Amino acid sequence: MKHKKLFVLLGIQHRQIDLNTLLGLFFPRMQRLAQEQNEEIEKVNHEKNYHQQTTAYELNALSQEWRQLCVKNMEIQSVCAVLETKIDSLKKEAFERRMKFCYCLFALQAQN
């Protein structure tokens, strides 16, 4: 019974068939299926390699962009530090001027 299903699958009408004939009929089909499978594997591998290369280029571009942004960020931090120092200096100068003004005002009031 097992062979009957195989015969029907292969399109064989005769029940009396030797093993070599059966293998002769079956082998080309298996070769074709193996070839199709190998072609599919090649296609998948080619697509995988393409995507890996594309991803590598994208990753490299993003890495370069990241480095540029880090450099820019350090430059901004440096400018901010200079500006903060300048602001502190101006605050100190303004405080000193207020103190001088108050002292002068106090001195004028003391004279009157």
mmCIF file with all atom_site columns, C-alpha atoms in Angstrom:
data_model
loop_
_atom_site.group_PDB
_atom_site.id
_atom_site.type_symbol
_atom_site.label_atom_id
_atom_site.label_alt_id
_atom_site.label_comp_id
_atom_site.label_asym_id
_atom_site.label_entity_id
_atom_site.label_seq_id
_atom_site.pdbx_PDB_ins_code
_atom_site.Cartn_x
_atom_site.Cartn_y
_atom_site.Cartn_z
_atom_site.occupancy
_atom_site.B_iso_or_equiv
_atom_site.pdbx_formal_charge
_atom_site.auth_seq_id
_atom_site.auth_comp_id
_atom_site.auth_asym_id
_atom_site.auth_atom_id
_atom_site.pdbx_PDB_model_num
ATOM 1   C CA . MET A 1 1   ? 0.000  0.000   0.000   1.00 0.00 ? 1   MET A CA 1
ATOM 2   C CA . LYS A 1 2   ? 2.815  2.425   0.771   1.00 0.00 ? 2   LYS A CA 1
ATOM 3   C CA . HIS A 1 3   ? 4.197  1.944   -2.728  1.00 0.00 ? 3   HIS A CA 1
ATOM 4   C CA . LYS A 1 4   ? 0.781  2.512   -4.303  1.00 0.00 ? 4   LYS A CA 1
ATOM 5   C CA . LYS A 1 5   ? 0.693  6.094   -2.964  1.00 0.00 ? 5   LYS A CA 1
ATOM 6   C CA . LEU A 1 6   ? 4.202  6.691   -4.267  1.00 0.00 ? 6   LEU A CA 1
ATOM 7   C CA . PHE A 1 7   ? 3.265  5.263   -7.676  1.00 0.00 ? 7   PHE A CA 1
ATOM 8   C CA . VAL A 1 8   ? 0.239  7.558   -7.846  1.00 0.00 ? 8   VAL A CA 1
ATOM 9   C CA . LEU A 1 9   ? 2.399  10.502  -6.752  1.00 0.00 ? 9   LEU A CA 1
ATOM 10  C CA . LEU A 1 10  ? 4.920  9.747   -9.493  1.00 0.00 ? 10  LEU A CA 1
ATOM 11  C CA . GLY A 1 11  ? 2.236  9.008   -12.066 1.00 0.00 ? 11  GLY A CA 1
ATOM 12  C CA . ILE A 1 12  ? 3.200  5.335   -12.462 1.00 0.00 ? 12  ILE A CA 1
ATOM 13  C CA . GLN A 1 13  ? 0.481  2.994   -13.740 1.00 0.00 ? 13  GLN A CA 1
ATOM 14  C CA . HIS A 1 14  ? 2.172  -0.365  -13.352 1.00 0.00 ? 14  HIS A CA 1
ATOM 15  C CA . ARG A 1 15  ? 2.348  -2.048  -9.995  1.00 0.00 ? 15  ARG A CA 1
ATOM 16  C CA . GLN A 1 16  ? 5.159  -4.305  -11.030 1.00 0.00 ? 16  GLN A CA 1
ATOM 17  C CA . ILE A 1 17  ? 8.236  -2.080  -11.095 1.00 0.00 ? 17  ILE A CA 1
ATOM 18  C CA . ASP A 1 18  ? 11.753 -2.718  -9.917  1.00 0.00 ? 18  ASP A CA 1
ATOM 19  C CA . LEU A 1 19  ? 13.605 -0.520  -7.460  1.00 0.00 ? 19  LEU A CA 1
ATOM 20  C CA . ASN A 1 20  ? 16.106 0.783   -10.030 1.00 0.00 ? 20  ASN A CA 1
ATOM 21  C CA . THR A 1 21  ? 13.296 2.020   -12.255 1.00 0.00 ? 21  THR A CA 1
ATOM 22  C CA . LEU A 1 22  ? 11.632 3.633   -9.264  1.00 0.00 ? 22  LEU A CA 1
ATOM 23  C CA . LEU A 1 23  ? 14.888 5.341   -8.276  1.00 0.00 ? 23  LEU A CA 1
ATOM 24  C CA . GLY A 1 24  ? 15.418 6.384   -11.883 1.00 0.00 ? 24  GLY A CA 1
ATOM 25  C CA . LEU A 1 25  ? 12.046 8.114   -11.835 1.00 0.00 ? 25  LEU A CA 1
ATOM 26  C CA . PHE A 1 26  ? 12.474 9.565   -8.370  1.00 0.00 ? 26  PHE A CA 1
ATOM 27  C CA . PHE A 1 27  ? 16.087 10.808  -8.647  1.00 0.00 ? 27  PHE A CA 1
ATOM 28  C CA . PRO A 1 28  ? 15.576 13.556  -11.299 1.00 0.00 ? 28  PRO A CA 1
ATOM 29  C CA . ARG A 1 29  ? 12.747 15.010  -9.258  1.00 0.00 ? 29  ARG A CA 1
ATOM 30  C CA . MET A 1 30  ? 14.907 15.037  -6.131  1.00 0.00 ? 30  MET A CA 1
ATOM 31  C CA . GLN A 1 31  ? 17.724 16.674  -8.103  1.00 0.00 ? 31  GLN A CA 1
ATOM 32  C CA . ARG A 1 32  ? 15.350 19.362  -9.343  1.00 0.00 ? 32  ARG A CA 1
ATOM 33  C CA . LEU A 1 33  ? 14.019 19.979  -5.823  1.00 0.00 ? 33  LEU A CA 1
ATOM 34  C CA . ALA A 1 34  ? 17.567 20.147  -4.459  1.00 0.00 ? 34  ALA A CA 1
ATOM 35  C CA . GLN A 1 35  ? 18.547 22.590  -7.209  1.00 0.00 ? 35  GLN A CA 1
ATOM 36  C CA . GLU A 1 36  ? 15.506 24.768  -6.471  1.00 0.00 ? 36  GLU A CA 1
ATOM 37  C CA . GLN A 1 37  ? 16.359 24.688  -2.768  1.00 0.00 ? 37  GLN A CA 1
ATOM 38  C CA . ASN A 1 38  ? 19.975 25.658  -3.493  1.00 0.00 ? 38  ASN A CA 1
ATOM 39  C CA . GLU A 1 39  ? 18.804 28.534  -5.701  1.00 0.00 ? 39  GLU A CA 1
ATOM 40  C CA . GLU A 1 40  ? 16.501 29.742  -2.931  1.00 0.00 ? 40  GLU A CA 1
ATOM 41  C CA . ILE A 1 41  ? 19.364 29.532  -0.417  1.00 0.00 ? 41  ILE A CA 1
ATOM 42  C CA . GLU A 1 42  ? 21.603 31.520  -2.801  1.00 0.00 ? 42  GLU A CA 1
ATOM 43  C CA . LYS A 1 43  ? 18.877 34.145  -3.194  1.00 0.00 ? 43  LYS A CA 1
ATOM 44  C CA . VAL A 1 44  ? 18.373 34.462  0.568   1.00 0.00 ? 44  VAL A CA 1
ATOM 45  C CA . ASN A 1 45  ? 22.139 34.682  1.152   1.00 0.00 ? 45  ASN A CA 1
ATOM 46  C CA . HIS A 1 46  ? 22.476 37.354  -1.543  1.00 0.00 ? 46  HIS A CA 1
ATOM 47  C CA . GLU A 1 47  ? 19.654 39.404  0.017   1.00 0.00 ? 47  GLU A CA 1
ATOM 48  C CA . LYS A 1 48  ? 21.144 38.947  3.482   1.00 0.00 ? 48  LYS A CA 1
ATOM 49  C CA . ASN A 1 49  ? 24.562 40.127  2.291   1.00 0.00 ? 49  ASN A CA 1
ATOM 50  C CA . TYR A 1 50  ? 22.982 43.116  0.530   1.00 0.00 ? 50  TYR A CA 1
ATOM 51  C CA . HIS A 1 51  ? 21.111 44.108  3.698   1.00 0.00 ? 51  HIS A CA 1
ATOM 52  C CA . GLN A 1 52  ? 24.240 43.635  5.819   1.00 0.00 ? 52  GLN A CA 1
ATOM 53  C CA . GLN A 1 53  ? 26.242 45.904  3.517   1.00 0.00 ? 53  GLN A CA 1
ATOM 54  C CA . THR A 1 54  ? 23.476 48.508  3.421   1.00 0.00 ? 54  THR A CA 1
ATOM 55  C CA . THR A 1 55  ? 23.195 48.391  7.199   1.00 0.00 ? 55  THR A CA 1
ATOM 56  C CA . ALA A 1 56  ? 26.976 48.700  7.538   1.00 0.00 ? 56  ALA A CA 1
ATOM 57  C CA . TYR A 1 57  ? 26.951 51.851  5.378   1.00 0.00 ? 57  TYR A CA 1
ATOM 58  C CA . GLU A 1 58  ? 24.066 53.295  7.389   1.00 0.00 ? 58  GLU A CA 1
ATOM 59  C CA . LEU A 1 59  ? 25.781 52.431  10.669  1.00 0.00 ? 59  LEU A CA 1
ATOM 60  C CA . ASN A 1 60  ? 29.014 54.041  9.476   1.00 0.00 ? 60  ASN A CA 1
ATOM 61  C CA . ALA A 1 61  ? 27.146 57.204  8.442   1.00 0.00 ? 61  ALA A CA 1
ATOM 62  C CA . LEU A 1 62  ? 25.347 57.340  11.797  1.00 0.00 ? 62  LEU A CA 1
ATOM 63  C CA . SER A 1 63  ? 28.634 56.779  13.617  1.00 0.00 ? 63  SER A CA 1
ATOM 64  C CA . GLN A 1 64  ? 30.251 59.678  11.761  1.00 0.00 ? 64  GLN A CA 1
ATOM 65  C CA . GLU A 1 65  ? 27.238 61.869  12.460  1.00 0.00 ? 65  GLU A CA 1
ATOM 66  C CA . TRP A 1 66  ? 27.433 60.908  16.153  1.00 0.00 ? 66  TRP A CA 1
ATOM 67  C CA . ARG A 1 67  ? 31.121 61.871  16.303  1.00 0.00 ? 67  ARG A CA 1
ATOM 68  C CA . GLN A 1 68  ? 30.386 65.216  14.628  1.00 0.00 ? 68  GLN A CA 1
ATOM 69  C CA . LEU A 1 69  ? 27.559 65.892  17.065  1.00 0.00 ? 69  LEU A CA 1
ATOM 70  C CA . CYS A 1 70  ? 29.836 65.028  20.004  1.00 0.00 ? 70  CYS A CA 1
ATOM 71  C CA . VAL A 1 71  ? 32.477 67.475  18.737  1.00 0.00 ? 71  VAL A CA 1
ATOM 72  C CA . LYS A 1 72  ? 29.814 70.140  18.226  1.00 0.00 ? 72  LYS A CA 1
ATOM 73  C CA . ASN A 1 73  ? 28.460 69.465  21.724  1.00 0.00 ? 73  ASN A CA 1
ATOM 74  C CA . MET A 1 74  ? 31.945 69.892  23.231  1.00 0.00 ? 74  MET A CA 1
ATOM 75  C CA . GLU A 1 75  ? 32.358 73.167  21.324  1.00 0.00 ? 75  GLU A CA 1
ATOM 76  C CA . ILE A 1 76  ? 28.997 74.385  22.646  1.00 0.00 ? 76  ILE A CA 1
ATOM 77  C CA . GLN A 1 77  ? 29.956 73.378  26.198  1.00 0.00 ? 77  GLN A CA 1
ATOM 78  C CA . SER A 1 78  ? 33.219 75.293  25.831  1.00 0.00 ? 78  SER A CA 1
ATOM 79  C CA . VAL A 1 79  ? 31.423 78.419  24.593  1.00 0.00 ? 79  VAL A CA 1
ATOM 80  C CA . CYS A 1 80  ? 28.885 78.086  27.425  1.00 0.00 ? 80  CYS A CA 1
ATOM 81  C CA . ALA A 1 81  ? 31.715 77.901  29.976  1.00 0.00 ? 81  ALA A CA 1
ATOM 82  C CA . VAL A 1 82  ? 33.293 81.062  28.512  1.00 0.00 ? 82  VAL A CA 1
ATOM 83  C CA . LEU A 1 83  ? 29.912 82.832  28.570  1.00 0.00 ? 83  LEU A CA 1
ATOM 84  C CA . GLU A 1 84  ? 29.245 81.749  32.164  1.00 0.00 ? 84  GLU A CA 1
ATOM 85  C CA . THR A 1 85  ? 32.652 83.121  33.173  1.00 0.00 ? 85  THR A CA 1
ATOM 86  C CA . LYS A 1 86  ? 31.862 86.384  31.367  1.00 0.00 ? 86  LYS A CA 1
ATOM 87  C CA . ILE A 1 87  ? 28.432 86.594  33.054  1.00 0.00 ? 87  ILE A CA 1
ATOM 88  C CA . ASP A 1 88  ? 30.009 86.019  36.475  1.00 0.00 ? 88  ASP A CA 1
ATOM 89  C CA . SER A 1 89  ? 32.573 88.732  35.714  1.00 0.00 ? 89  SER A CA 1
ATOM 90  C CA . LEU A 1 90  ? 29.839 91.166  34.642  1.00 0.00 ? 90  LEU A CA 1
ATOM 91  C CA . LYS A 1 91  ? 27.802 90.379  37.769  1.00 0.00 ? 91  LYS A CA 1
ATOM 92  C CA . LYS A 1 92  ? 30.852 91.041  39.926  1.00 0.00 ? 92  LYS A CA 1
ATOM 93  C CA . GLU A 1 93  ? 31.542 94.297  38.066  1.00 0.00 ? 93  GLU A CA 1
ATOM 94  C CA . ALA A 1 94  ? 27.897 95.387  38.440  1.00 0.00 ? 94  ALA A CA 1
ATOM 95  C CA . PHE A 1 95  ? 27.993 94.612  42.164  1.00 0.00 ? 95  PHE A CA 1
ATOM 96  C CA . GLU A 1 96  ? 31.210 96.599  42.577  1.00 0.00 ? 96  GLU A CA 1
ATOM 97  C CA . ARG A 1 97  ? 29.700 99.574  40.687  1.00 0.00 ? 97  ARG A CA 1
ATOM 98  C CA . ARG A 1 98  ? 26.585 99.468  42.875  1.00 0.00 ? 98  ARG A CA 1
ATOM 99  C CA . MET A 1 99  ? 28.770 99.392  45.941  1.00 0.00 ? 99  MET A CA 1
ATOM 100 C CA . LYS A 1 100 ? 30.787 102.397 44.694  1.00 0.00 ? 100 LYS A CA 1
ATOM 101 C CA . PHE A 1 101 ? 27.566 104.216 43.819  1.00 0.00 ? 101 PHE A CA 1
ATOM 102 C CA . CYS A 1 102 ? 26.108 103.493 47.252  1.00 0.00 ? 102 CYS A CA 1
ATOM 103 C CA . TYR A 1 103 ? 29.364 104.594 48.891  1.00 0.00 ? 103 TYR A CA 1
ATOM 104 C CA . CYS A 1 104 ? 29.396 107.825 46.870  1.00 0.00 ? 104 CYS A CA 1
ATOM 105 C CA . LEU A 1 105 ? 25.738 108.428 47.697  1.00 0.00 ? 105 LEU A CA 1
ATOM 106 C CA . PHE A 1 106 ? 26.411 107.785 51.371  1.00 0.00 ? 106 PHE A CA 1
ATOM 107 C CA . ALA A 1 107 ? 29.418 110.131 51.275  1.00 0.00 ? 107 ALA A CA 1
ATOM 108 C CA . LEU A 1 108 ? 27.321 112.876 49.648  1.00 0.00 ? 108 LEU A CA 1
ATOM 109 C CA . GLN A 1 109 ? 24.602 112.484 52.254  1.00 0.00 ? 109 GLN A CA 1
ATOM 110 C CA . ALA A 1 110 ? 27.194 112.625 55.004  1.00 0.00 ? 110 ALA A CA 1
ATOM 111 C CA . GLN A 1 111 ? 28.531 115.914 53.601  1.00 0.00 ? 111 GLN A CA 1
ATOM 112 C CA . ASN A 1 112 ? 25.111 117.550 53.543  1.00 0.00 ? 112 ASN A CA 1
#
